[in-house]
CSV table of C-alpha atoms in Angstrom, one decimal:
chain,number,residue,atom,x,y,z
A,252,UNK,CA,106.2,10.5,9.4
A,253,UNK,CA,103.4,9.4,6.9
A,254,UNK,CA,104.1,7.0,3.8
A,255,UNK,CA,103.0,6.0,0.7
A,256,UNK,CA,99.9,3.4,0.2
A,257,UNK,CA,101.9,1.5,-1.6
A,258,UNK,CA,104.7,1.6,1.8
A,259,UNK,CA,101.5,0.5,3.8
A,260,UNK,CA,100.7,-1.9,1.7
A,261,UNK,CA,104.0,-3.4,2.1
A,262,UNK,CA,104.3,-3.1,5.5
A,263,UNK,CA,101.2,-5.6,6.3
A,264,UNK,CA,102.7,-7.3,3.6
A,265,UNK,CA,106.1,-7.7,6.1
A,266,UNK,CA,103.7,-8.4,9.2
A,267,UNK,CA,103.7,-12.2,10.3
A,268,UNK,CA,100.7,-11.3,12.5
A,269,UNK,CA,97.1,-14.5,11.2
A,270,UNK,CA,94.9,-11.0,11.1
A,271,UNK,CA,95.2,-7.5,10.6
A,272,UNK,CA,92.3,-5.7,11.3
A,273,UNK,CA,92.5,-1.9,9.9
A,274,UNK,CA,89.6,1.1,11.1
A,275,UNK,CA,90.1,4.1,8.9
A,276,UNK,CA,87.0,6.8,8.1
A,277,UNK,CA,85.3,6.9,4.6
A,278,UNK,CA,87.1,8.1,1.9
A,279,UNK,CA,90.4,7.8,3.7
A,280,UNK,CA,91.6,4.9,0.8
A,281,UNK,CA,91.2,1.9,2.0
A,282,UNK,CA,90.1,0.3,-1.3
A,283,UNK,CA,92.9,2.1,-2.9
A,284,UNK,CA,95.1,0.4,-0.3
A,285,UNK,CA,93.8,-3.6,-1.3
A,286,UNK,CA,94.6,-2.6,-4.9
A,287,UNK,CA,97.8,-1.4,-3.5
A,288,UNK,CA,98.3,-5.0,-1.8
A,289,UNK,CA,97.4,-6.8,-4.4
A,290,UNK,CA,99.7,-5.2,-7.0
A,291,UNK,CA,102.4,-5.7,-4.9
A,292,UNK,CA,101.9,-9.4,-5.8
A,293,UNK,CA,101.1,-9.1,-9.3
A,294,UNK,CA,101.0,-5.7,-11.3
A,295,UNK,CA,98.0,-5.3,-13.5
A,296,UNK,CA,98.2,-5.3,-16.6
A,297,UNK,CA,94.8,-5.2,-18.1
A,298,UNK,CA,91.0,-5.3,-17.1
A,299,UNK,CA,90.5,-9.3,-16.7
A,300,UNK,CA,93.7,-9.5,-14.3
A,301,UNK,CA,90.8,-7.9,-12.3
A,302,UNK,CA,89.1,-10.6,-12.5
A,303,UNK,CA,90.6,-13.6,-14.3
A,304,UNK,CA,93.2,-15.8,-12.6
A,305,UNK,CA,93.6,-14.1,-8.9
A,306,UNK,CA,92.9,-17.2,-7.6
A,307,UNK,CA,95.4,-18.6,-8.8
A,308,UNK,CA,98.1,-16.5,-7.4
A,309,UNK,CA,98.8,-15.3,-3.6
A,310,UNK,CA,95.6,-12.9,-2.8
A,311,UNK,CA,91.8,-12.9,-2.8
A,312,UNK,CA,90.0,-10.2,-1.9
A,313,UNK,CA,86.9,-8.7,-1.5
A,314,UNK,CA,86.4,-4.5,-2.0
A,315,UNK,CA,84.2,-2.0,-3.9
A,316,UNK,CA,85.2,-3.2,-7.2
A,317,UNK,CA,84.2,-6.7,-6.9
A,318,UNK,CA,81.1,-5.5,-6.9
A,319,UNK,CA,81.5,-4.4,-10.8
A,320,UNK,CA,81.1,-8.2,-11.1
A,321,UNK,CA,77.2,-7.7,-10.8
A,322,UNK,CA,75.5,-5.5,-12.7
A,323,UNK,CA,71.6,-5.3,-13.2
A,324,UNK,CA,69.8,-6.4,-16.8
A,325,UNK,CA,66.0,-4.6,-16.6
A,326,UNK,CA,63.1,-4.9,-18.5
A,327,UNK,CA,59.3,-4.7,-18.2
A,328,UNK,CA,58.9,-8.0,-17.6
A,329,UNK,CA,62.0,-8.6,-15.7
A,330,UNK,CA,64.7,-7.8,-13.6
A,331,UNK,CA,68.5,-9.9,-13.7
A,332,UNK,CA,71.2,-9.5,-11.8
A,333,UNK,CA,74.6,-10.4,-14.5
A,334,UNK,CA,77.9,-11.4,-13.6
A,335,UNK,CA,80.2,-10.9,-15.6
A,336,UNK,CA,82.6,-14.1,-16.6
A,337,UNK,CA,85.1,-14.8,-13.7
A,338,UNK,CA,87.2,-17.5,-12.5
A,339,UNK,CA,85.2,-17.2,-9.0
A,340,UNK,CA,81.7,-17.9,-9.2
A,341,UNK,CA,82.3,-20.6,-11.7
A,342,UNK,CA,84.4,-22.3,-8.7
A,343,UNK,CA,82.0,-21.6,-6.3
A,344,UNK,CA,79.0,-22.7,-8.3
A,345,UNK,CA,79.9,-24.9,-10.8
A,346,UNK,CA,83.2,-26.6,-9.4
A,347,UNK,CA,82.1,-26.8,-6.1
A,348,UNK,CA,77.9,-26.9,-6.0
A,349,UNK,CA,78.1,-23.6,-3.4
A,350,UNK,CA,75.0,-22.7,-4.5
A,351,UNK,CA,73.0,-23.8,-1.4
A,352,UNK,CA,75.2,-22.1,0.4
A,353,UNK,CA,75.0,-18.7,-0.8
A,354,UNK,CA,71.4,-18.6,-0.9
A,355,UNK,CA,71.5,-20.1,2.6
A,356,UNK,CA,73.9,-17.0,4.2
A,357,UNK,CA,72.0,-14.6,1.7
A,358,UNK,CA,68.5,-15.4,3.4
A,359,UNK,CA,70.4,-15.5,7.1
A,360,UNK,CA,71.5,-12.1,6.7
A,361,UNK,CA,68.2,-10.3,4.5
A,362,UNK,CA,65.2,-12.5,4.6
A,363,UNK,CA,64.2,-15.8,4.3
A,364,UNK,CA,61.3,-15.2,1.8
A,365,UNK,CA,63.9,-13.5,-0.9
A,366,UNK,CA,65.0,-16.3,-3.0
A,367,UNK,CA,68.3,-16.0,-5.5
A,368,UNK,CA,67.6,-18.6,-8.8
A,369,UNK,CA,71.2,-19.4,-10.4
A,370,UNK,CA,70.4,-19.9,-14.0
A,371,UNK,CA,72.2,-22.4,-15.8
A,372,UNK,CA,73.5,-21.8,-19.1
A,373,UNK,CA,75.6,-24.5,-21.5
A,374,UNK,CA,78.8,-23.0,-23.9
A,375,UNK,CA,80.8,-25.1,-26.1
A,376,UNK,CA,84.7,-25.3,-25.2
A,377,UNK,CA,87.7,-27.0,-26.6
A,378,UNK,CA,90.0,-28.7,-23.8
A,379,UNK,CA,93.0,-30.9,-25.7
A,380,UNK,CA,91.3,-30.9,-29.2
A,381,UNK,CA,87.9,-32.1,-28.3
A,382,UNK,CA,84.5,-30.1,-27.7
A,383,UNK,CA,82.1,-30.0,-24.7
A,384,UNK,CA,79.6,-28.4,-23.2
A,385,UNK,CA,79.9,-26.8,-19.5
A,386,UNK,CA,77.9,-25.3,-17.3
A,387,UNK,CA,77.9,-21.5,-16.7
A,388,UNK,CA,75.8,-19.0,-14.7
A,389,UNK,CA,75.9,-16.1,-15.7
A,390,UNK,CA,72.4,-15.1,-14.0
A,391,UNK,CA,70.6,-14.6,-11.0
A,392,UNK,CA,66.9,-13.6,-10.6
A,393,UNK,CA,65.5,-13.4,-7.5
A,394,UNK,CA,61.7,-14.4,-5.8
A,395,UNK,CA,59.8,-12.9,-2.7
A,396,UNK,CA,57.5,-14.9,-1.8
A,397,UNK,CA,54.5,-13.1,0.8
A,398,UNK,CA,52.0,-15.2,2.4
A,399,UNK,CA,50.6,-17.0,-0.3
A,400,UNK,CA,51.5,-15.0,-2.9
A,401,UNK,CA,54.8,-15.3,-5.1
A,402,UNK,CA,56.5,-12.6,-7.0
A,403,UNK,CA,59.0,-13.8,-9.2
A,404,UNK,CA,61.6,-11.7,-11.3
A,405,UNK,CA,61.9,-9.0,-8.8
A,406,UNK,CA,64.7,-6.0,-8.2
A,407,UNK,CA,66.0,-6.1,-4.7
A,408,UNK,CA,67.3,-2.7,-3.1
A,409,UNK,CA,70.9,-2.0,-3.2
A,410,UNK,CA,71.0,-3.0,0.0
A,411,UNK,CA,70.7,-6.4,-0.9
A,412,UNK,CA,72.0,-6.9,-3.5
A,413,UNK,CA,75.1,-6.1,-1.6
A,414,UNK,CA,74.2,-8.4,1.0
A,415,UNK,CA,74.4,-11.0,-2.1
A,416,UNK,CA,77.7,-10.3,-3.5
A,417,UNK,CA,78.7,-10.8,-0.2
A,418,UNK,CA,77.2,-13.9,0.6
A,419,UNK,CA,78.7,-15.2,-2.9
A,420,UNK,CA,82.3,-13.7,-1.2
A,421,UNK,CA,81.7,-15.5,1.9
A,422,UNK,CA,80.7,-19.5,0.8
A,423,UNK,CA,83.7,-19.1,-1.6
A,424,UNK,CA,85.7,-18.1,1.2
A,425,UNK,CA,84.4,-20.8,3.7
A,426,UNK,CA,85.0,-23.6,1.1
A,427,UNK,CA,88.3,-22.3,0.7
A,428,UNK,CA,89.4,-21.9,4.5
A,429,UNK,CA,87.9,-25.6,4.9
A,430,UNK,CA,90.1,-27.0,1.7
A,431,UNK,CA,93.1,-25.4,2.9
A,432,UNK,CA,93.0,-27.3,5.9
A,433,UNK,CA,94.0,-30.1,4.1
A,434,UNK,CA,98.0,-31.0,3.4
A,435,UNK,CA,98.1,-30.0,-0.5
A,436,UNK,CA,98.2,-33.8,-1.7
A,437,UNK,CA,95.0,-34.6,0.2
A,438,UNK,CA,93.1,-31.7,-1.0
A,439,UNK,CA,90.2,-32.7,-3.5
A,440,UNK,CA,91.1,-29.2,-5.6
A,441,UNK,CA,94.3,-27.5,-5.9
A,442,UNK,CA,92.9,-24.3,-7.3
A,443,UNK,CA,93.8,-22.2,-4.0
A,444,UNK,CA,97.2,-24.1,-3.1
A,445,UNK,CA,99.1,-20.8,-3.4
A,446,UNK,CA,96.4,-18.6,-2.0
A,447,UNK,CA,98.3,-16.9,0.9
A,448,UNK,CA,96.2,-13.8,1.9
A,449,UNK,CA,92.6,-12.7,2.1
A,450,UNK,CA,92.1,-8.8,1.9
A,451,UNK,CA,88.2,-7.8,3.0
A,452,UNK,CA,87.6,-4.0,2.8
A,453,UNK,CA,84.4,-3.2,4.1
A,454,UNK,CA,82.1,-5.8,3.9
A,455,UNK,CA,77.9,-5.3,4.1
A,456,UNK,CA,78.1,-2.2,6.8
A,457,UNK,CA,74.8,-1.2,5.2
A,458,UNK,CA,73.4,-3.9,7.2
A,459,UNK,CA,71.0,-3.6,10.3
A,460,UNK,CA,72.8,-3.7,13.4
A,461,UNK,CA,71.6,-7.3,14.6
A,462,UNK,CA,72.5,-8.6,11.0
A,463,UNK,CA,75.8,-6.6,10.9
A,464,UNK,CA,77.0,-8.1,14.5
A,465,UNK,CA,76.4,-11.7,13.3
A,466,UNK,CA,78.5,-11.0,9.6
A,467,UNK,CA,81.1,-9.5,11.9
A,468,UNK,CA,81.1,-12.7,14.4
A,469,UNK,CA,81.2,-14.9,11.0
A,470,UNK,CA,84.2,-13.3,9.7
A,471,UNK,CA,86.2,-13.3,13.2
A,472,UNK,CA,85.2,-17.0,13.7
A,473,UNK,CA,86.3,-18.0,10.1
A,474,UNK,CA,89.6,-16.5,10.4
A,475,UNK,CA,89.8,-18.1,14.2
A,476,UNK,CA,89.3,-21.6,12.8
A,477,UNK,CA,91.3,-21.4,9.7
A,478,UNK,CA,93.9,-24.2,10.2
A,479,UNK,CA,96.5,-22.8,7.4
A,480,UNK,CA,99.2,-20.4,7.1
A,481,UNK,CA,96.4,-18.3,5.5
A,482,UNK,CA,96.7,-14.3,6.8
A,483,UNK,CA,93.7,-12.1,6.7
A,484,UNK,CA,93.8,-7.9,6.2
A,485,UNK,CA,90.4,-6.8,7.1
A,486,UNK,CA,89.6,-3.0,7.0
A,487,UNK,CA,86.3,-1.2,8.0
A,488,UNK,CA,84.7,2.4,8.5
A,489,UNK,CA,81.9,1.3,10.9
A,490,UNK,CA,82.9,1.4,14.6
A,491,UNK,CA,80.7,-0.9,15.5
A,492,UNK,CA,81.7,-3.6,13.4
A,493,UNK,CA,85.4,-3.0,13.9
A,494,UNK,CA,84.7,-3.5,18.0
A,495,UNK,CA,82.3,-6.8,17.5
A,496,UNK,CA,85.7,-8.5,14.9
A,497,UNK,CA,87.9,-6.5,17.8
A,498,UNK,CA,86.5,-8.5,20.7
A,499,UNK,CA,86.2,-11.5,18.8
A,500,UNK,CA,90.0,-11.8,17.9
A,501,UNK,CA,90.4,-11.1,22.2
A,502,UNK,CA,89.7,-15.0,22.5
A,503,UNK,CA,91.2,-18.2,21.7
A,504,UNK,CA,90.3,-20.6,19.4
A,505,UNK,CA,90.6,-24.1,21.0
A,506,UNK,CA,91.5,-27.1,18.6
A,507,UNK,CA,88.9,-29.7,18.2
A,508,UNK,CA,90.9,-31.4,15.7
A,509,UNK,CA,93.9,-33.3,17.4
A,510,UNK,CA,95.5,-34.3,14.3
A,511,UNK,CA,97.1,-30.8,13.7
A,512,UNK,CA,100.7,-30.9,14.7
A,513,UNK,CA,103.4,-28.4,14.5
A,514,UNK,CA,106.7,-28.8,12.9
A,515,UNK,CA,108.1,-29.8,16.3
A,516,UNK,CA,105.9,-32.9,16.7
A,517,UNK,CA,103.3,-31.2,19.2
A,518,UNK,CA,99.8,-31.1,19.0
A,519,UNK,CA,98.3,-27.9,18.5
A,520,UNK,CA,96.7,-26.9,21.6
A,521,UNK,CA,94.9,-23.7,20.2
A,522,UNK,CA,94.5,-23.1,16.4
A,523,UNK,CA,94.0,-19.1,17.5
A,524,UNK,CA,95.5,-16.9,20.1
A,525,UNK,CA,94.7,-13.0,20.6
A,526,UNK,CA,98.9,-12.5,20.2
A,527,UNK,CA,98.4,-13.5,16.2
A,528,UNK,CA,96.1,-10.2,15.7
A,529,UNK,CA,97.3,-6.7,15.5
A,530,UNK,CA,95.0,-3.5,14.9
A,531,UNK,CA,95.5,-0.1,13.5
A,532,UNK,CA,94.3,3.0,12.9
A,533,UNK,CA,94.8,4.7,9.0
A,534,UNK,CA,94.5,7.8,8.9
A,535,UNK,CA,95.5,10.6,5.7
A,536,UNK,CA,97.4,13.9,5.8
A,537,UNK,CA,97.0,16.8,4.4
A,538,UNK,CA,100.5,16.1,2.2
A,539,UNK,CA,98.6,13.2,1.1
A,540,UNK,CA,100.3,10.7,2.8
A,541,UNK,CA,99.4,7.9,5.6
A,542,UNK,CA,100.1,6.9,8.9
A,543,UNK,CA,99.2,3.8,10.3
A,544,UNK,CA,98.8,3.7,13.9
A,545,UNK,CA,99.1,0.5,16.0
A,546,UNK,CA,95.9,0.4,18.5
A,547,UNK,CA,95.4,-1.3,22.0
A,548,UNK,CA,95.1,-4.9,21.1
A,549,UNK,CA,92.3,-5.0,24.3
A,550,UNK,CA,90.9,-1.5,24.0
A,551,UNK,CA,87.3,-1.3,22.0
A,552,UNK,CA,88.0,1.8,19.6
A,553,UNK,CA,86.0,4.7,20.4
A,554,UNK,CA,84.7,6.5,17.6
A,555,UNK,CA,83.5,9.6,19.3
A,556,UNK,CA,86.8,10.4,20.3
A,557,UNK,CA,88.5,9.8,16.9
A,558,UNK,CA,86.2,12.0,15.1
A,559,UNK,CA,86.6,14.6,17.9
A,560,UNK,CA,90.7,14.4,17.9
A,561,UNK,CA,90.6,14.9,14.1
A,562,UNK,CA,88.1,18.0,14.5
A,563,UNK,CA,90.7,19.0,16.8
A,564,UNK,CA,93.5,19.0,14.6
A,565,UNK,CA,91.6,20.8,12.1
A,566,UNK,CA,91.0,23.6,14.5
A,567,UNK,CA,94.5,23.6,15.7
A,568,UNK,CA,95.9,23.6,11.8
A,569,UNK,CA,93.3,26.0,10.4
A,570,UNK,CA,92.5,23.4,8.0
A,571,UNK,CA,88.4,23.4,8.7
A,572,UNK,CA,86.6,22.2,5.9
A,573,UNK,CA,82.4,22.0,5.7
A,574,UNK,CA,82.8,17.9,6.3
A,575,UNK,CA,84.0,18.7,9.8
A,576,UNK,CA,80.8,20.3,10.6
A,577,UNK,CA,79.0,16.9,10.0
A,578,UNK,CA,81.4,14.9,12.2
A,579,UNK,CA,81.0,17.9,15.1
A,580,UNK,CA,77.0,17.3,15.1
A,581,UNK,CA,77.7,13.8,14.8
A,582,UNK,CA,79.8,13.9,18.1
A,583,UNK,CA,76.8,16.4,19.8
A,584,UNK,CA,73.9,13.8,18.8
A,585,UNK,CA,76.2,10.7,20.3
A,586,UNK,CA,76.8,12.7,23.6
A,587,UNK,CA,73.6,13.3,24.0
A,588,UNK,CA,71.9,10.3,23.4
A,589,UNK,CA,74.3,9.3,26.2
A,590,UNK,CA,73.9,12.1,28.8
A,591,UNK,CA,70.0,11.4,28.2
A,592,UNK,CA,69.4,14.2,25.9
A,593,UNK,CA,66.2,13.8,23.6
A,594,UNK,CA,67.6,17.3,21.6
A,595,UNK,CA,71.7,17.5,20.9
A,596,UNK,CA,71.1,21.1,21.1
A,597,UNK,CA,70.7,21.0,24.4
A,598,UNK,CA,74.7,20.8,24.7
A,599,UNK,CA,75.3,23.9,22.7
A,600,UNK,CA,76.4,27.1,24.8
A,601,UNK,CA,73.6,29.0,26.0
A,602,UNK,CA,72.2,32.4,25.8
A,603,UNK,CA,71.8,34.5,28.8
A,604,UNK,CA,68.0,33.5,28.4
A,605,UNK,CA,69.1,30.0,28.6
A,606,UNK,CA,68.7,29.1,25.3
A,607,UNK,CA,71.0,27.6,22.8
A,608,UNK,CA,73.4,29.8,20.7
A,609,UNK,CA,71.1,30.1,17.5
A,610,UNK,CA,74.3,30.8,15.7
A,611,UNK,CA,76.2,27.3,16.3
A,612,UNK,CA,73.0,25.9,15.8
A,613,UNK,CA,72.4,27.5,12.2
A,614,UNK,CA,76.2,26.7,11.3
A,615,UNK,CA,75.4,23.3,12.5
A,616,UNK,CA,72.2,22.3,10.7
A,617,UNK,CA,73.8,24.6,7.6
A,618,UNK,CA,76.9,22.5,7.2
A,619,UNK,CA,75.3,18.8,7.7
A,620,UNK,CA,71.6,19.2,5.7
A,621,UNK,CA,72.1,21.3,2.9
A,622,UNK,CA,69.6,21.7,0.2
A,623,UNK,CA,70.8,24.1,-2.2
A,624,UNK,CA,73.6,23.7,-4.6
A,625,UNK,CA,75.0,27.0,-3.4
A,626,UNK,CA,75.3,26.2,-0.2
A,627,UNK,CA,77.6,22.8,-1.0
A,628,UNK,CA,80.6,24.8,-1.9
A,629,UNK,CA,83.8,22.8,0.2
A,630,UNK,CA,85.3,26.3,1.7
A,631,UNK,CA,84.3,27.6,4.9
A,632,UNK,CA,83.4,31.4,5.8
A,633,UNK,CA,85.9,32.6,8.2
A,634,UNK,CA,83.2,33.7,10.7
A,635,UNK,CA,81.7,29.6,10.5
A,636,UNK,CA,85.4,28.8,11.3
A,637,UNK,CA,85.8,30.9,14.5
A,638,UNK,CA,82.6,29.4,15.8
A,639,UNK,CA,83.7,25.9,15.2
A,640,UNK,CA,87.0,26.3,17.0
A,641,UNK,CA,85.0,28.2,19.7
A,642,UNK,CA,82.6,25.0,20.1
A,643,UNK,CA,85.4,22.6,20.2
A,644,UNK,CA,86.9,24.3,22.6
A,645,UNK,CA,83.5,24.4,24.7
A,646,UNK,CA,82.8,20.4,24.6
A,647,UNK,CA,86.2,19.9,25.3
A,648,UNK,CA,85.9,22.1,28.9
A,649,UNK,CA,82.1,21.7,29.5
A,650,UNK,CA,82.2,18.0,29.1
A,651,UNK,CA,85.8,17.4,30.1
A,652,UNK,CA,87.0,16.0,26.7
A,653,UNK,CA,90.2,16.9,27.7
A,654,UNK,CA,93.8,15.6,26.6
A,655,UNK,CA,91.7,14.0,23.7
A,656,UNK,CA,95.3,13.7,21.4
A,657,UNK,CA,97.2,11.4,23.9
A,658,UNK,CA,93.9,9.5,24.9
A,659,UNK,CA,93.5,8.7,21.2
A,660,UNK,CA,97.3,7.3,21.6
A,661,UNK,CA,96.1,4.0,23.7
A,662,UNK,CA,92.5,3.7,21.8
C-alpha cells in the first residue's frame, strides 16, 4: 500500500537505525522527500528558514536546493562564484578557519591545479549596543594554474562547481561529526548541540567513477566513525555509488578511542556495526504515492534488474510511456557489454536473414535520441507499445530474465 512523502518521511523519522541509505531513480522525489523530513522538524515559513538558523535546530542537510546558495557573478574581466548570506559557510569559514579544508577535498576530488580564493569582506554589526567589524565571504574566484602559466578569475564547468559546493558540505560536516564527539560541556562550540540528523540526497554523482568511489568511501567512513547519537538518511540515483556506501556500511567500525563508554559502564568495543544500517528501495505509483521497500542488508543492488522489473510493470499495466524506451536500451547496452557484445543490437530478435529486427531497432534509437521537437511528445503509438511488450517478453526468455518481480524482492 503506498503512502504519502510526508508518511515516509516520518517513518525514517521513527527508525532508530545510525544510517539509512535510500536508492530511488531520478525524478522519483527524493529531494522533495528531505524537504519533507525537514519540515517535519520545523515548518517553513519563509525563504531564509531555508537557509538561516537550520543549524541550530535538529537537521542539516544537503540536496538540490543548497546549491541555490551559489550562484555565478560574470563579467569580461571576471568570473565569481556568490553565496548568498548563510549561517553555514560563515561557521565553516569564519568560525571555524575550514577553509584549508575545503580547498583541500575540492582539489582531491577535481584537480589539484584548480584553486578556490575565499575573499574576505568586513561589515559593521551591533552585538549588545556596541559596533564591530566581522569577517564575511561572500566570494569565491577560482585559479588554474598550467605549467607555468596561471589563469586567474576563471569559470569552472558545472561539474565542478558542484564538486565545490560539496566539498564546502563535506569539511562543515567533518568539523561537526568531530565536535560532536565531545560531551556538550567540553565542546569548544555549541552551535550543533541539538543537531540530531544529517539528510544527504545525491551528492557529486556527476563525478568520474574513480573520484565518485572515493566520495562514496568518505561518506560511509564519516558516518562509521561518528561517535554521537548523530543518524544519517542518505539517498542516491547512481547504482554504483549506492553499492560502494552499501558495502562500506557491511563492516565494522573498531573503536580506537577507549574512553567511550556506554551508559552501562562498558567500553565501547565497536563504534559501528552493519546491524545499525538499513536500506531501501523508493519507488512512485502511478496514484502518486510511495512505497518504500526494505532491501537485503548484504545484497549489492542490481540496477539492471530494477529498471527491467519496472519496464515489466509497465508492460503488464499498459502504462508504457516514451521514458521506458530509454531504460529498455539502457538494459540492452549493459547486457551486452557483459555477454561481450561490441553492438547491443546484436541482442535484438533476428530476421530470417539473421539480422536484427530493423523495427525494435528504429523504436529503440527513436525513443532514446530524438532530435525533433515533434518527436518528444510523452504518448506512445500503440504499434511502438506492442513491440515493447514483445521485446520484454523476448529478453526475459532469450536471456533467462525470468521471475524478475520476486528476484527484485531480496535485491
Amino acid at each position: 500500500m503506498g503512502q504519502s512523502l510526508t508518511q515516509i518521511a516520518q517513518t525514517l523519522k521513527d527508525n532508530a537505525k545510525k544510517v539509512q541509505l535510500i536508492y530511488a531513480f531520478n525524478g522519483v522525489g527524493k529531494t522533495r522527500l528531505s524537504r519533507e523530513f525537514k519540515k517535519s522538524f520545523a515548518p517553513e515559513t519563509s525563504e531564509d528558514s531555508e537557509v538561516e538558523g537550520e543549524s541550530k535546530t535538529k537537521i542539516l542537510y544537503y540536496n538540490a536546493l543548497t546549491e541555490d546558495l551559489f550562484y555565478w557573478k560574470n563579467s569580461d574581466v571576471e568570473h565569481k562564484l556568490l553565496i548568498q548570506p548563510n549561517t553555514f559557510t560563515d561557521w565553516i569559514i569564519r568560525d571555524r578557519g575550514q577553509d584549508q579544508n575545503i580547498i583541500n577535498n575540492f582539489q582531491r576530488y577535481t584537480d589539484d591545479k584548480l584553486n578556490p580564493f575565499f575573499i574576505e569582506q568586513k561589515k559593521l554589526v551591533n552585538e549588545s549596543g556596541r559596533s564591530r567589524n566581522i569577517s564575511y565571504y561572500p566570494e569565491v574566484s577560482f585559479s588554474f594554474l598550467r605549467g607555468t602559466e596561471r589563469y586567474d578569475n576563471v569559470k569552472v564547468s558545472k561539474a565542478e562547481e558542484r564538486c565545490f559546493i560539496w566539498s564546502v558540505f563535506y569539511s562543515l560536516l567533518v568539523e561537526v561529526v568531530e565536535m560532536l564527539k565531545d560531551s556538550k560541556e567540553n565542546r569548544e562550540d555549541g552551535f550543533f548541540n541539538d543537531l540530531e540528523y544529517v539528510f544527504i540526497d545525491d551528492p557529486v554523482t556527476s563525478l568520474d567513477d574513480n573520484h565518485l568511489i572515493e566520495l562514496a568511501v568518505d561518506i560511509a567512513n564519516l558516518v562509521k566513525t561518528s561517535e554521537s547519537d548523530l543518524k544519517f538518511i542518505i539517498t542516491t540515483h547512481n547504482p554504483l555509488f549506492y553499492n560502494v556506501i552499501s558495502n562500506e556500511l557491511n563492516n565494522k567500525q573498531p573503536n580506537k578511542n577507549k574512553n567511550i563508554v556506554t551508559q552501562a559502564g562498558v567500553v565501547k568495543k565497536w563504534i559501528y556495526k552493519p546491524e545499525q544500517s538499513i536500506k531501501y528501495r523508493l519507488d512512485k505509483q502511478n496514484d502518486g504515492n510511495y512505497v518504500l521497500t526494505e532491501l537485503d542488508r548484504k545484497t549489492p543492488f542490481s540496477y539492471h534488474l530494477n529498471l527491467l522489473s519496472e519496464l515489466q510493470e509497465a508492460s503488464v499495466n499498459e502504462q508504457i510511456k516514451k521514458y521506458h524506451f530509454s531504460f529498455l536500451r539502457n538494459i540492452l547496452e549493459k547486457t551486452a557489454i557483459f555477454l561481450g557484445h561490441t553492438k547491443w543490437e546484436k541482442l535484438l530478435p533476428k530476421m530470417a536473414d539473421g539480422s536484427p529486427d530493423p523495427f525494435a531497432n528504429r523504436i529503440l534509437n527513436l525513443s532514446s535520441h530524438s532530435a525533433h521537437a515533434g518527436e518528444e511528445i510523452a504518448e506512445v503509438q500503440e504499434n511502438d507499445k506492442i513491440k515493447f511488450s514483445e521485446l520484454i517478453k523476448f529478453l526475459e526468455t532469450e536471456y533467462k530474465f525470468s521471475n524478475l518481480n520476486q528476484s527484485n524482492d531480496n535485491i
